[in-house]
mmCIF file with all atom_site columns, C-alpha atoms in Angstrom:
data_model
loop_
_atom_site.group_PDB
_atom_site.id
_atom_site.type_symbol
_atom_site.label_atom_id
_atom_site.label_alt_id
_atom_site.label_comp_id
_atom_site.label_asym_id
_atom_site.label_entity_id
_atom_site.label_seq_id
_atom_site.pdbx_PDB_ins_code
_atom_site.Cartn_x
_atom_site.Cartn_y
_atom_site.Cartn_z
_atom_site.occupancy
_atom_site.B_iso_or_equiv
_atom_site.pdbx_formal_charge
_atom_site.auth_seq_id
_atom_site.auth_comp_id
_atom_site.auth_asym_id
_atom_site.auth_atom_id
_atom_site.pdbx_PDB_model_num
ATOM 1   C CA . ASP B 1 1   ? 179.114 265.852 102.326 1.00 0.00 ? 223  ASP B CA 1
ATOM 2   C CA . ALA B 1 2   ? 175.364 265.953 101.170 1.00 0.00 ? 224  ALA B CA 1
ATOM 3   C CA . GLY B 1 3   ? 174.153 266.715 104.897 1.00 0.00 ? 225  GLY B CA 1
ATOM 4   C CA . VAL B 1 4   ? 170.930 265.406 106.316 1.00 0.00 ? 226  VAL B CA 1
ATOM 5   C CA . ILE B 1 5   ? 168.169 265.316 103.698 1.00 0.00 ? 227  ILE B CA 1
ATOM 6   C CA . GLN B 1 6   ? 164.558 265.442 104.533 1.00 0.00 ? 228  GLN B CA 1
ATOM 7   C CA . SER B 1 7   ? 161.494 265.077 102.268 1.00 0.00 ? 229  SER B CA 1
ATOM 8   C CA . PRO B 1 8   ? 159.239 266.495 101.467 1.00 0.00 ? 230  PRO B CA 1
ATOM 9   C CA . ARG B 1 9   ? 160.186 270.028 102.476 1.00 0.00 ? 231  ARG B CA 1
ATOM 10  C CA . HIS B 1 10  ? 156.377 271.097 102.644 1.00 0.00 ? 232  HIS B CA 1
ATOM 11  C CA . GLU B 1 11  ? 153.370 268.774 103.314 1.00 0.00 ? 233  GLU B CA 1
ATOM 12  C CA . VAL B 1 12  ? 149.961 269.866 103.418 1.00 0.00 ? 234  VAL B CA 1
ATOM 13  C CA . THR B 1 13  ? 147.067 267.437 104.193 1.00 0.00 ? 235  THR B CA 1
ATOM 14  C CA . GLU B 1 14  ? 143.721 267.211 105.638 1.00 0.00 ? 236  GLU B CA 1
ATOM 15  C CA . MET B 1 15  ? 142.692 265.938 109.108 1.00 0.00 ? 237  MET B CA 1
ATOM 16  C CA . GLY B 1 16  ? 142.636 262.194 109.202 1.00 0.00 ? 238  GLY B CA 1
ATOM 17  C CA . GLN B 1 17  ? 145.169 261.415 106.562 1.00 0.00 ? 239  GLN B CA 1
ATOM 18  C CA . GLU B 1 18  ? 148.206 259.522 106.880 1.00 0.00 ? 240  GLU B CA 1
ATOM 19  C CA . VAL B 1 19  ? 151.595 261.437 106.662 1.00 0.00 ? 241  VAL B CA 1
ATOM 20  C CA . THR B 1 20  ? 154.819 260.152 106.259 1.00 0.00 ? 242  THR B CA 1
ATOM 21  C CA . LEU B 1 21  ? 158.133 262.166 106.755 1.00 0.00 ? 243  LEU B CA 1
ATOM 22  C CA . ARG B 1 22  ? 161.331 260.915 105.384 1.00 0.00 ? 244  ARG B CA 1
ATOM 23  C CA . CYS B 1 23  ? 164.942 261.331 106.425 1.00 0.00 ? 245  CYS B CA 1
ATOM 24  C CA . LYS B 1 24  ? 168.334 260.241 105.099 1.00 0.00 ? 246  LYS B CA 1
ATOM 25  C CA . PRO B 1 25  ? 171.016 260.889 107.812 1.00 0.00 ? 247  PRO B CA 1
ATOM 26  C CA . ILE B 1 26  ? 174.752 261.657 106.983 1.00 0.00 ? 248  ILE B CA 1
ATOM 27  C CA . SER B 1 27  ? 176.615 258.672 105.841 1.00 0.00 ? 249  SER B CA 1
ATOM 28  C CA . GLY B 1 28  ? 178.512 257.059 108.867 1.00 0.00 ? 250  GLY B CA 1
ATOM 29  C CA . HIS B 1 29  ? 176.494 258.592 111.560 1.00 0.00 ? 251  HIS B CA 1
ATOM 30  C CA . ASN B 1 30  ? 175.057 255.969 113.945 1.00 0.00 ? 252  ASN B CA 1
ATOM 31  C CA . SER B 1 31  ? 172.461 258.219 115.736 1.00 0.00 ? 253  SER B CA 1
ATOM 32  C CA . LEU B 1 32  ? 169.301 259.633 114.296 1.00 0.00 ? 254  LEU B CA 1
ATOM 33  C CA . PHE B 1 33  ? 166.923 261.943 116.090 1.00 0.00 ? 255  PHE B CA 1
ATOM 34  C CA . TRP B 1 34  ? 163.413 263.300 114.910 1.00 0.00 ? 256  TRP B CA 1
ATOM 35  C CA . TYR B 1 35  ? 162.442 266.682 116.433 1.00 0.00 ? 257  TYR B CA 1
ATOM 36  C CA . ARG B 1 36  ? 159.319 268.827 116.441 1.00 0.00 ? 258  ARG B CA 1
ATOM 37  C CA . GLN B 1 37  ? 159.416 272.605 116.536 1.00 0.00 ? 259  GLN B CA 1
ATOM 38  C CA . THR B 1 38  ? 156.507 274.811 117.347 1.00 0.00 ? 260  THR B CA 1
ATOM 39  C CA . MET B 1 39  ? 156.353 278.376 118.395 1.00 0.00 ? 261  MET B CA 1
ATOM 40  C CA . MET B 1 40  ? 154.279 277.295 121.538 1.00 0.00 ? 262  MET B CA 1
ATOM 41  C CA . ARG B 1 41  ? 156.512 274.419 122.699 1.00 0.00 ? 263  ARG B CA 1
ATOM 42  C CA . GLY B 1 42  ? 159.823 275.073 120.853 1.00 0.00 ? 264  GLY B CA 1
ATOM 43  C CA . LEU B 1 43  ? 162.004 272.081 120.027 1.00 0.00 ? 265  LEU B CA 1
ATOM 44  C CA . GLU B 1 44  ? 160.716 268.724 121.235 1.00 0.00 ? 266  GLU B CA 1
ATOM 45  C CA . LEU B 1 45  ? 162.830 265.503 120.895 1.00 0.00 ? 267  LEU B CA 1
ATOM 46  C CA . LEU B 1 46  ? 160.379 262.975 119.556 1.00 0.00 ? 268  LEU B CA 1
ATOM 47  C CA . ILE B 1 47  ? 162.563 259.748 119.247 1.00 0.00 ? 269  ILE B CA 1
ATOM 48  C CA . TYR B 1 48  ? 166.169 258.947 118.730 1.00 0.00 ? 270  TYR B CA 1
ATOM 49  C CA . PHE B 1 49  ? 167.830 255.893 117.270 1.00 0.00 ? 271  PHE B CA 1
ATOM 50  C CA . ASN B 1 50  ? 171.278 254.530 117.878 1.00 0.00 ? 272  ASN B CA 1
ATOM 51  C CA . ASN B 1 51  ? 172.536 251.857 115.340 1.00 0.00 ? 273  ASN B CA 1
ATOM 52  C CA . ASN B 1 52  ? 168.950 251.583 113.869 1.00 0.00 ? 274  ASN B CA 1
ATOM 53  C CA . VAL B 1 53  ? 167.505 250.684 117.220 1.00 0.00 ? 275  VAL B CA 1
ATOM 54  C CA . PRO B 1 54  ? 164.990 253.094 118.985 1.00 0.00 ? 276  PRO B CA 1
ATOM 55  C CA . ILE B 1 55  ? 166.537 254.200 122.257 1.00 0.00 ? 277  ILE B CA 1
ATOM 56  C CA . ASP B 1 56  ? 164.025 256.651 123.877 1.00 0.00 ? 278  ASP B CA 1
ATOM 57  C CA . ASP B 1 57  ? 160.586 257.274 122.258 1.00 0.00 ? 279  ASP B CA 1
ATOM 58  C CA . SER B 1 58  ? 159.219 259.028 125.401 1.00 0.00 ? 280  SER B CA 1
ATOM 59  C CA . GLY B 1 59  ? 158.590 262.343 123.482 1.00 0.00 ? 281  GLY B CA 1
ATOM 60  C CA . MET B 1 60  ? 156.410 260.491 120.976 1.00 0.00 ? 282  MET B CA 1
ATOM 61  C CA . PRO B 1 61  ? 153.151 262.454 121.707 1.00 0.00 ? 283  PRO B CA 1
ATOM 62  C CA . GLU B 1 62  ? 150.645 259.518 121.174 1.00 0.00 ? 284  GLU B CA 1
ATOM 63  C CA . ASP B 1 63  ? 150.047 256.183 119.419 1.00 0.00 ? 285  ASP B CA 1
ATOM 64  C CA . ARG B 1 64  ? 149.211 258.033 116.246 1.00 0.00 ? 286  ARG B CA 1
ATOM 65  C CA . PHE B 1 65  ? 152.986 258.701 115.742 1.00 0.00 ? 287  PHE B CA 1
ATOM 66  C CA . SER B 1 66  ? 155.314 256.077 114.710 1.00 0.00 ? 288  SER B CA 1
ATOM 67  C CA . ALA B 1 67  ? 158.973 255.955 113.690 1.00 0.00 ? 289  ALA B CA 1
ATOM 68  C CA . LYS B 1 68  ? 161.128 253.335 111.794 1.00 0.00 ? 290  LYS B CA 1
ATOM 69  C CA . MET B 1 69  ? 164.688 253.036 110.920 1.00 0.00 ? 291  MET B CA 1
ATOM 70  C CA . PRO B 1 70  ? 164.963 249.916 108.576 1.00 0.00 ? 292  PRO B CA 1
ATOM 71  C CA . ASN B 1 71  ? 168.624 250.526 107.767 1.00 0.00 ? 293  ASN B CA 1
ATOM 72  C CA . ALA B 1 72  ? 171.424 253.045 108.462 1.00 0.00 ? 294  ALA B CA 1
ATOM 73  C CA . SER B 1 73  ? 170.616 255.298 105.647 1.00 0.00 ? 295  SER B CA 1
ATOM 74  C CA . PHE B 1 74  ? 166.927 255.794 105.994 1.00 0.00 ? 296  PHE B CA 1
ATOM 75  C CA . SER B 1 75  ? 164.197 256.723 108.606 1.00 0.00 ? 297  SER B CA 1
ATOM 76  C CA . THR B 1 76  ? 160.386 257.534 108.417 1.00 0.00 ? 298  THR B CA 1
ATOM 77  C CA . LEU B 1 77  ? 158.139 259.249 110.950 1.00 0.00 ? 299  LEU B CA 1
ATOM 78  C CA . LYS B 1 78  ? 154.457 258.682 110.364 1.00 0.00 ? 300  LYS B CA 1
ATOM 79  C CA . ILE B 1 79  ? 151.541 260.034 111.559 1.00 0.00 ? 301  ILE B CA 1
ATOM 80  C CA . GLN B 1 80  ? 148.235 258.337 111.370 1.00 0.00 ? 302  GLN B CA 1
ATOM 81  C CA . PRO B 1 81  ? 145.681 259.749 111.529 1.00 0.00 ? 303  PRO B CA 1
ATOM 82  C CA . SER B 1 82  ? 146.888 263.371 111.420 1.00 0.00 ? 304  SER B CA 1
ATOM 83  C CA . GLU B 1 83  ? 145.167 266.076 113.388 1.00 0.00 ? 305  GLU B CA 1
ATOM 84  C CA . PRO B 1 84  ? 145.397 270.091 113.189 1.00 0.00 ? 306  PRO B CA 1
ATOM 85  C CA . ARG B 1 85  ? 147.368 270.188 116.128 1.00 0.00 ? 307  ARG B CA 1
ATOM 86  C CA . ASP B 1 86  ? 150.189 268.198 114.563 1.00 0.00 ? 308  ASP B CA 1
ATOM 87  C CA . SER B 1 87  ? 151.135 270.961 112.398 1.00 0.00 ? 309  SER B CA 1
ATOM 88  C CA . ALA B 1 88  ? 154.713 271.822 112.966 1.00 0.00 ? 310  ALA B CA 1
ATOM 89  C CA . VAL B 1 89  ? 158.194 271.779 111.488 1.00 0.00 ? 311  VAL B CA 1
ATOM 90  C CA . TYR B 1 90  ? 159.708 268.314 111.971 1.00 0.00 ? 312  TYR B CA 1
ATOM 91  C CA . PHE B 1 91  ? 163.389 268.128 111.856 1.00 0.00 ? 313  PHE B CA 1
ATOM 92  C CA . CYS B 1 92  ? 165.730 265.033 111.470 1.00 0.00 ? 314  CYS B CA 1
ATOM 93  C CA . ALA B 1 93  ? 169.244 265.191 112.860 1.00 0.00 ? 315  ALA B CA 1
ATOM 94  C CA . SER B 1 94  ? 172.017 262.832 113.015 1.00 0.00 ? 316  SER B CA 1
ATOM 95  C CA . SER B 1 95  ? 175.242 262.469 114.943 1.00 0.00 ? 317  SER B CA 1
ATOM 96  C CA . GLY B 1 96  ? 178.484 260.493 114.684 1.00 0.00 ? 318  GLY B CA 1
ATOM 97  C CA . GLY B 1 97  ? 181.081 260.018 117.382 1.00 0.00 ? 319  GLY B CA 1
ATOM 98  C CA . GLY B 1 98  ? 178.687 258.030 119.774 1.00 0.00 ? 320  GLY B CA 1
ATOM 99  C CA . THR B 1 99  ? 179.269 260.410 122.754 1.00 0.00 ? 321  THR B CA 1
ATOM 100 C CA . TYR B 1 100 ? 176.783 262.849 124.633 1.00 0.00 ? 322  TYR B CA 1
ATOM 101 C CA . ASN B 1 101 ? 178.976 265.824 123.509 1.00 0.00 ? 323  ASN B CA 1
ATOM 102 C CA . SER B 1 102 ? 178.852 264.935 119.630 1.00 0.00 ? 324  SER B CA 1
ATOM 103 C CA . PRO B 1 103 ? 177.140 267.648 117.933 1.00 0.00 ? 325  PRO B CA 1
ATOM 104 C CA . LEU B 1 104 ? 173.916 267.073 115.900 1.00 0.00 ? 326  LEU B CA 1
ATOM 105 C CA . HIS B 1 105 ? 173.570 267.658 112.213 1.00 0.00 ? 327  HIS B CA 1
ATOM 106 C CA . PHE B 1 106 ? 169.996 268.906 111.090 1.00 0.00 ? 328  PHE B CA 1
ATOM 107 C CA . GLY B 1 107 ? 168.256 268.600 107.865 1.00 0.00 ? 329  GLY B CA 1
ATOM 108 C CA . ASN B 1 108 ? 166.198 271.600 106.738 1.00 0.00 ? 330  ASN B CA 1
ATOM 109 C CA . GLY B 1 109 ? 162.833 270.113 108.002 1.00 0.00 ? 331  GLY B CA 1
ATOM 110 C CA . THR B 1 110 ? 159.590 269.249 106.897 1.00 0.00 ? 332  THR B CA 1
ATOM 111 C CA . ARG B 1 111 ? 156.817 271.943 107.423 1.00 0.00 ? 333  ARG B CA 1
ATOM 112 C CA . LEU B 1 112 ? 153.569 269.947 108.052 1.00 0.00 ? 334  LEU B CA 1
ATOM 113 C CA . THR B 1 113 ? 149.997 271.940 107.746 1.00 0.00 ? 335  THR B CA 1
ATOM 114 C CA . VAL B 1 114 ? 147.130 269.703 108.593 1.00 0.00 ? 336  VAL B CA 1
ATOM 115 C CA . THR B 1 115 ? 143.908 271.399 107.987 1.00 0.00 ? 337  THR B CA 1
ATOM 116 C CA . GLY W 2 1   ? 166.394 267.672 136.212 1.00 0.00 ? 1421 GLY W CA 1
ATOM 117 C CA . ASP W 2 2   ? 168.784 269.524 134.171 1.00 0.00 ? 1422 ASP W CA 1
ATOM 118 C CA . SER W 2 3   ? 167.460 272.566 132.185 1.00 0.00 ? 1423 SER W CA 1
ATOM 119 C CA . VAL W 2 4   ? 168.652 275.620 130.249 1.00 0.00 ? 1424 VAL W CA 1
ATOM 120 C CA . THR W 2 5   ? 167.429 279.261 130.406 1.00 0.00 ? 1425 THR W CA 1
ATOM 121 C CA . GLN W 2 6   ? 168.101 281.904 127.775 1.00 0.00 ? 1426 GLN W CA 1
ATOM 122 C CA . MET W 2 7   ? 167.285 285.337 127.564 1.00 0.00 ? 1427 MET W CA 1
ATOM 123 C CA . GLU W 2 8   ? 164.036 286.177 125.657 1.00 0.00 ? 1428 GLU W CA 1
ATOM 124 C CA . GLY W 2 9   ? 163.958 287.827 122.385 1.00 0.00 ? 1429 GLY W CA 1
ATOM 125 C CA . PRO W 2 10  ? 163.803 289.400 120.137 1.00 0.00 ? 1430 PRO W CA 1
ATOM 126 C CA . VAL W 2 11  ? 166.958 291.143 120.080 1.00 0.00 ? 1431 VAL W CA 1
ATOM 127 C CA . THR W 2 12  ? 167.333 294.042 117.594 1.00 0.00 ? 1432 THR W CA 1
ATOM 128 C CA . LEU W 2 13  ? 170.713 295.640 116.960 1.00 0.00 ? 1433 LEU W CA 1
ATOM 129 C CA . SER W 2 14  ? 172.104 297.803 114.388 1.00 0.00 ? 1434 SER W CA 1
ATOM 130 C CA . GLU W 2 15  ? 175.238 296.332 112.272 1.00 0.00 ? 1435 GLU W CA 1
ATOM 131 C CA . GLU W 2 16  ? 178.593 296.733 113.959 1.00 0.00 ? 1436 GLU W CA 1
ATOM 132 C CA . ALA W 2 17  ? 176.799 296.583 117.566 1.00 0.00 ? 1437 ALA W CA 1
ATOM 133 C CA . PHE W 2 18  ? 178.005 294.225 120.204 1.00 0.00 ? 1438 PHE W CA 1
ATOM 134 C CA . LEU W 2 19  ? 176.046 291.198 120.950 1.00 0.00 ? 1439 LEU W CA 1
ATOM 135 C CA . THR W 2 20  ? 175.361 289.408 124.167 1.00 0.00 ? 1440 THR W CA 1
ATOM 136 C CA . ILE W 2 21  ? 172.686 286.495 124.497 1.00 0.00 ? 1441 ILE W CA 1
ATOM 137 C CA . ASN W 2 22  ? 172.516 285.086 127.932 1.00 0.00 ? 1442 ASN W CA 1
ATOM 138 C CA . CYS W 2 23  ? 172.411 281.577 128.891 1.00 0.00 ? 1443 CYS W CA 1
ATOM 139 C CA . THR W 2 24  ? 172.336 279.874 132.030 1.00 0.00 ? 1444 THR W CA 1
ATOM 140 C CA . TYR W 2 25  ? 171.776 276.143 133.077 1.00 0.00 ? 1445 TYR W CA 1
ATOM 141 C CA . THR W 2 26  ? 171.054 273.777 135.886 1.00 0.00 ? 1446 THR W CA 1
ATOM 142 C CA . ALA W 2 27  ? 172.804 270.438 135.723 1.00 0.00 ? 1447 ALA W CA 1
ATOM 143 C CA . THR W 2 28  ? 174.329 267.707 137.702 1.00 0.00 ? 1448 THR W CA 1
ATOM 144 C CA . GLY W 2 29  ? 177.856 266.627 136.849 1.00 0.00 ? 1449 GLY W CA 1
ATOM 145 C CA . TYR W 2 30  ? 179.863 267.863 134.077 1.00 0.00 ? 1450 TYR W CA 1
ATOM 146 C CA . PRO W 2 31  ? 177.535 268.778 131.145 1.00 0.00 ? 1451 PRO W CA 1
ATOM 147 C CA . SER W 2 32  ? 178.921 269.703 127.600 1.00 0.00 ? 1452 SER W CA 1
ATOM 148 C CA . LEU W 2 33  ? 177.290 273.232 126.275 1.00 0.00 ? 1453 LEU W CA 1
ATOM 149 C CA . PHE W 2 34  ? 176.325 274.405 122.980 1.00 0.00 ? 1454 PHE W CA 1
ATOM 150 C CA . TRP W 2 35  ? 175.126 277.012 120.907 1.00 0.00 ? 1455 TRP W CA 1
ATOM 151 C CA . TYR W 2 36  ? 173.194 276.277 117.620 1.00 0.00 ? 1456 TYR W CA 1
ATOM 152 C CA . VAL W 2 37  ? 171.905 278.830 115.154 1.00 0.00 ? 1457 VAL W CA 1
ATOM 153 C CA . GLN W 2 38  ? 168.876 278.611 112.939 1.00 0.00 ? 1458 GLN W CA 1
ATOM 154 C CA . TYR W 2 39  ? 168.655 280.819 109.805 1.00 0.00 ? 1459 TYR W CA 1
ATOM 155 C CA . PRO W 2 40  ? 165.269 281.283 108.097 1.00 0.00 ? 1460 PRO W CA 1
ATOM 156 C CA . GLY W 2 41  ? 163.967 278.345 106.647 1.00 0.00 ? 1461 GLY W CA 1
ATOM 157 C CA . GLU W 2 42  ? 166.958 276.136 107.656 1.00 0.00 ? 1462 GLU W CA 1
ATOM 158 C CA . GLY W 2 43  ? 167.454 273.582 110.229 1.00 0.00 ? 1463 GLY W CA 1
ATOM 159 C CA . LEU W 2 44  ? 169.688 274.226 113.189 1.00 0.00 ? 1464 LEU W CA 1
ATOM 160 C CA . GLN W 2 45  ? 173.601 274.197 112.800 1.00 0.00 ? 1465 GLN W CA 1
ATOM 161 C CA . LEU W 2 46  ? 176.177 273.845 115.391 1.00 0.00 ? 1466 LEU W CA 1
ATOM 162 C CA . LEU W 2 47  ? 177.669 277.248 116.036 1.00 0.00 ? 1467 LEU W CA 1
ATOM 163 C CA . LEU W 2 48  ? 180.342 276.405 118.840 1.00 0.00 ? 1468 LEU W CA 1
ATOM 164 C CA . LYS W 2 49  ? 180.453 274.148 121.857 1.00 0.00 ? 1469 LYS W CA 1
ATOM 165 C CA . ALA W 2 50  ? 182.472 273.689 125.153 1.00 0.00 ? 1470 ALA W CA 1
ATOM 166 C CA . THR W 2 51  ? 182.947 270.574 126.983 1.00 0.00 ? 1471 THR W CA 1
ATOM 167 C CA . LYS W 2 52  ? 184.688 271.376 130.456 1.00 0.00 ? 1472 LYS W CA 1
ATOM 168 C CA . ALA W 2 53  ? 184.621 274.404 132.742 1.00 0.00 ? 1473 ALA W CA 1
ATOM 169 C CA . ASP W 2 54  ? 186.583 277.454 131.512 1.00 0.00 ? 1474 ASP W CA 1
ATOM 170 C CA . ASP W 2 55  ? 186.655 276.187 127.780 1.00 0.00 ? 1475 ASP W CA 1
ATOM 171 C CA . LYS W 2 56  ? 185.894 278.991 125.286 1.00 0.00 ? 1476 LYS W CA 1
ATOM 172 C CA . GLY W 2 57  ? 184.124 277.866 122.103 1.00 0.00 ? 1477 GLY W CA 1
ATOM 173 C CA . SER W 2 58  ? 184.486 280.035 119.022 1.00 0.00 ? 1478 SER W CA 1
ATOM 174 C CA . ASN W 2 59  ? 183.366 280.255 115.681 1.00 0.00 ? 1479 ASN W CA 1
ATOM 175 C CA . LYS W 2 60  ? 182.653 282.930 112.952 1.00 0.00 ? 1480 LYS W CA 1
ATOM 176 C CA . GLY W 2 61  ? 183.302 285.775 115.444 1.00 0.00 ? 1481 GLY W CA 1
ATOM 177 C CA . PHE W 2 62  ? 181.163 284.434 118.005 1.00 0.00 ? 1482 PHE W CA 1
ATOM 178 C CA . GLU W 2 63  ? 182.512 283.283 121.412 1.00 0.00 ? 1483 GLU W CA 1
ATOM 179 C CA . ALA W 2 64  ? 180.986 281.708 124.460 1.00 0.00 ? 1484 ALA W CA 1
ATOM 180 C CA . THR W 2 65  ? 182.953 280.601 127.908 1.00 0.00 ? 1485 THR W CA 1
ATOM 181 C CA . TYR W 2 66  ? 181.859 277.752 130.056 1.00 0.00 ? 1486 TYR W CA 1
ATOM 182 C CA . ARG W 2 67  ? 181.589 279.300 133.451 1.00 0.00 ? 1487 ARG W CA 1
ATOM 183 C CA . LYS W 2 68  ? 180.794 276.689 135.987 1.00 0.00 ? 1488 LYS W CA 1
ATOM 184 C CA . GLU W 2 69  ? 180.979 279.096 139.088 1.00 0.00 ? 1489 GLU W CA 1
ATOM 185 C CA . THR W 2 70  ? 178.089 281.125 137.462 1.00 0.00 ? 1490 THR W CA 1
ATOM 186 C CA . THR W 2 71  ? 176.476 278.145 135.586 1.00 0.00 ? 1491 THR W CA 1
ATOM 187 C CA . SER W 2 72  ? 176.459 280.450 132.440 1.00 0.00 ? 1492 SER W CA 1
ATOM 188 C CA . PHE W 2 73  ? 177.580 280.140 128.655 1.00 0.00 ? 1493 PHE W CA 1
ATOM 189 C CA . HIS W 2 74  ? 176.798 283.673 127.279 1.00 0.00 ? 1494 HIS W CA 1
ATOM 190 C CA . LEU W 2 75  ? 177.179 284.111 123.616 1.00 0.00 ? 1495 LEU W CA 1
ATOM 191 C CA . GLU W 2 76  ? 179.028 287.146 122.397 1.00 0.00 ? 1496 GLU W CA 1
ATOM 192 C CA . LYS W 2 77  ? 180.158 288.771 119.196 1.00 0.00 ? 1497 LYS W CA 1
ATOM 193 C CA . GLY W 2 78  ? 181.866 291.929 119.114 1.00 0.00 ? 1498 GLY W CA 1
ATOM 194 C CA . SER W 2 79  ? 180.583 293.338 115.689 1.00 0.00 ? 1499 SER W CA 1
ATOM 195 C CA . VAL W 2 80  ? 177.289 291.799 114.281 1.00 0.00 ? 1500 VAL W CA 1
ATOM 196 C CA . GLN W 2 81  ? 176.541 291.710 110.633 1.00 0.00 ? 1501 GLN W CA 1
ATOM 197 C CA . VAL W 2 82  ? 173.123 291.717 108.929 1.00 0.00 ? 1502 VAL W CA 1
ATOM 198 C CA . SER W 2 83  ? 173.873 287.954 107.943 1.00 0.00 ? 1503 SER W CA 1
ATOM 199 C CA . ASP W 2 84  ? 173.814 287.190 111.500 1.00 0.00 ? 1504 ASP W CA 1
ATOM 200 C CA . SER W 2 85  ? 169.972 287.500 111.841 1.00 0.00 ? 1505 SER W CA 1
ATOM 201 C CA . ALA W 2 86  ? 168.871 284.192 113.037 1.00 0.00 ? 1506 ALA W CA 1
ATOM 202 C CA . VAL W 2 87  ? 167.470 282.389 116.049 1.00 0.00 ? 1507 VAL W CA 1
ATOM 203 C CA . TYR W 2 88  ? 170.096 281.145 118.380 1.00 0.00 ? 1508 TYR W CA 1
ATOM 204 C CA . PHE W 2 89  ? 169.518 278.263 120.751 1.00 0.00 ? 1509 PHE W CA 1
ATOM 205 C CA . CYS W 2 90  ? 171.588 277.303 123.985 1.00 0.00 ? 1510 CYS W CA 1
ATOM 206 C CA . ALA W 2 91  ? 171.788 273.731 124.733 1.00 0.00 ? 1511 ALA W CA 1
ATOM 207 C CA . LEU W 2 92  ? 173.201 271.220 127.057 1.00 0.00 ? 1512 LEU W CA 1
ATOM 208 C CA . SER W 2 93  ? 174.111 267.689 126.985 1.00 0.00 ? 1513 SER W CA 1
ATOM 209 C CA . ASN W 2 94  ? 174.819 265.443 130.081 1.00 0.00 ? 1514 ASN W CA 1
ATOM 210 C CA . ALA W 2 95  ? 176.003 261.831 130.402 1.00 0.00 ? 1515 ALA W CA 1
ATOM 211 C CA . GLY W 2 96  ? 172.923 261.157 132.480 1.00 0.00 ? 1516 GLY W CA 1
ATOM 212 C CA . ASN W 2 97  ? 170.599 262.197 129.896 1.00 0.00 ? 1517 ASN W CA 1
ATOM 213 C CA . ASN W 2 98  ? 171.186 259.249 127.422 1.00 0.00 ? 1518 ASN W CA 1
ATOM 214 C CA . ARG W 2 99  ? 172.061 261.555 124.407 1.00 0.00 ? 1519 ARG W CA 1
ATOM 215 C CA . LYS W 2 100 ? 169.283 263.941 124.786 1.00 0.00 ? 1520 LYS W CA 1
ATOM 216 C CA . LEU W 2 101 ? 170.022 267.512 124.491 1.00 0.00 ? 1521 LEU W CA 1
ATOM 217 C CA . ILE W 2 102 ? 168.172 270.200 126.756 1.00 0.00 ? 1522 ILE W CA 1
ATOM 218 C CA . TRP W 2 103 ? 167.330 273.063 124.827 1.00 0.00 ? 1523 TRP W CA 1
ATOM 219 C CA . GLY W 2 104 ? 166.567 276.713 125.626 1.00 0.00 ? 1524 GLY W CA 1
ATOM 220 C CA . LEU W 2 105 ? 163.657 278.281 123.865 1.00 0.00 ? 1525 LEU W CA 1
ATOM 221 C CA . GLY W 2 106 ? 165.724 280.169 121.442 1.00 0.00 ? 1526 GLY W CA 1
ATOM 222 C CA . THR W 2 107 ? 166.543 283.891 121.078 1.00 0.00 ? 1527 THR W CA 1
ATOM 223 C CA . SER W 2 108 ? 165.712 285.726 117.900 1.00 0.00 ? 1528 SER W CA 1
ATOM 224 C CA . LEU W 2 109 ? 168.174 288.224 116.713 1.00 0.00 ? 1529 LEU W CA 1
ATOM 225 C CA . ALA W 2 110 ? 167.408 290.853 114.082 1.00 0.00 ? 1530 ALA W CA 1
ATOM 226 C CA . VAL W 2 111 ? 170.456 293.087 112.664 1.00 0.00 ? 1531 VAL W CA 1
ATOM 227 C CA . ASN W 2 112 ? 169.480 296.172 110.812 1.00 0.00 ? 1532 ASN W CA 1
ATOM 228 C CA . PRO W 2 113 ? 171.904 297.827 108.298 1.00 0.00 ? 1533 PRO W CA 1
#
């Protein structure tokens, strides 16, 4: 089991540039979550998908953020244009089981720095 | 709405000391409760869970008991090791929250040899 795979591990970009973060969930898992982690705000759920369909995107901070899941094995989180306040660690997590008490499996995150 | 409160860190202990990290929650109905652990540079991973009152979750020497009467899910370990140094998150999941986990802010634990 390869676990949840995120790329890149680190991304440094300049303000105004487009950033794309990638995630491959665990095979067979039907739910995928994007989280953001900062010291100030802790863990924030940005969006989650069930069976490739976005279910709740109320945590997406603004229109600069978008997420897609074109198939069961791949998802992207895009920030366009990026701003310094977007600097954070972004985690992707997946879950099988389909119930609210199914645990999440996290990737190792992408550390984004926007200068 | 539902919420989770866990004790602030950092917590610093010597190896073989007893660990307690407090977690209390507010929720309607019958939530499931989780402890996740985050080692430096890694994502969170499930440590243990309990899905109903009086259940005890356990893993790697850690334990937590789901106490509905005190709305608590305190994490304990009888003898910590240096390798337990990490950030620990308490979380709640409820049928009414549509798969969203409600997270505590995390408690950083440092264990010294």
